[in-house]
Amino acid sequence: GAGVSQTPSNKVTEKGKYVELRCDPISGHTALYWYRQSLGQGPEFLIYFQGTGAADDSGLPNDRFFAVRPEGSVSTLKIQRTERGDSAVYLCASSSGGRSPLHFGNGTRLTVT
Amino acid sequence: GQQVMQIPQYQHVQEGEDFTTYCNSSTTLSNIQWYKQRPGGHPVFLIQLVKSGEVKKQKRLTFQFGEAKKNSSLHITATQTTDVGTYFCAGPPDSGYSTLTFGKGTMLLVSP
């Protein structure tokens, strides 16, 4: 079946602009995660949804970052007033919950110029 | 907060040599998961260990979960060029949370 889909695959934006990154999880997966990964680093946790609600948003670096999952399926990560330090690959993953393994998408490479 | 550390950060071996990476958590884990990320790719799940002292094998790969459930290791016997990539361990704390904290990974290069 289809895996986790992330769009766009690449996004270049100017400092100060607003961006939205989309994640379409595997059908039926209740848990959805956002991570970001910088070069040479491991995935850094941002936020975790169980269904429609954010079960853990402790990884969001500041209030410029926000994520939603209104119908318990597709999720959007929103970044306001982007900064050059936000440049990274943003990874989305889904799972069937609990201890189930994560299935990652190919990521969105965000470049803030 | 929870921290997951991996050593070494990087290792370069000749094809046929063995390789081991170690993972240590600052807190007790409910389980440990291992992922592999090929260059330019995304992390792909390899295996999950749940029980204290558990050992699992996948062909040339042997995974171990420590008795205290705070550390783990991945050993590859007779590496091949297809083993190239970064290996990450990840685990949720043993406190009911499902959030996975990843280590920084060990990058493995294998020369033919």
CSV table of C-alpha atoms in Angstrom, one decimal, chain A residues 33-78:
chain,number,residue,atom,x,y,z
A,33,TYR,CA,4.8,12.5,14.3
A,34,TRP,CA,6.7,15.4,13.1
A,35,TYR,CA,10.5,15.4,13.4
A,36,ARG,CA,13.2,17.6,11.8
A,37,GLN,CA,16.6,16.6,10.9
A,38,SER,CA,19.7,18.7,10.3
A,39,LEU,CA,22.7,17.4,8.4
A,40,GLY,CA,24.6,14.8,10.4
A,41,GLN,CA,22.0,14.8,13.2
A,42,GLY,CA,19.3,12.4,14.3
A,43,PRO,CA,15.7,13.2,13.9
A,44,GLU,CA,14.6,15.8,16.5
A,45,PHE,CA,11.1,15.3,17.9
A,46,LEU,CA,8.7,18.2,17.3
A,47,ILE,CA,5.1,17.0,17.9
A,48,TYR,CA,3.1,13.8,18.2
A,49,PHE,CA,-0.6,13.4,17.4
A,50,GLN,CA,-2.9,10.7,18.6
A,51,GLY,CA,-6.0,11.0,16.4
A,52,THR,CA,-6.9,14.7,16.1
A,53,GLY,CA,-5.2,15.9,19.3
A,54,ALA,CA,-1.6,16.8,20.0
A,55,ALA,CA,-0.6,14.3,22.6
A,56,ASP,CA,2.8,15.8,23.0
A,57,ASP,CA,4.0,19.2,21.5
A,58,SER,CA,7.0,19.6,23.8
A,59,GLY,CA,9.4,19.5,20.9
A,60,LEU,CA,8.1,22.6,19.1
A,61,PRO,CA,11.0,25.1,19.4
A,62,ASN,CA,8.9,28.2,19.9
A,63,ASP,CA,5.5,29.7,19.1
A,64,ARG,CA,6.3,30.2,15.4
A,65,PHE,CA,5.8,26.5,14.9
A,66,PHE,CA,2.3,25.1,14.9
A,67,ALA,CA,0.8,21.8,13.6
A,68,VAL,CA,-2.8,20.6,13.1
A,69,ARG,CA,-4.5,17.4,12.2
A,70,PRO,CA,-8.2,18.4,12.1
A,71,GLU,CA,-9.7,15.1,10.8
A,72,GLY,CA,-7.2,12.7,12.3
A,73,SER,CA,-5.5,11.9,9.0
A,74,VAL,CA,-3.6,14.6,7.1
A,75,SER,CA,-1.4,16.9,9.1
A,76,THR,CA,0.0,20.3,8.3
A,77,LEU,CA,3.1,21.8,10.0
A,78,LYS,CA,3.0,25.6,9.9
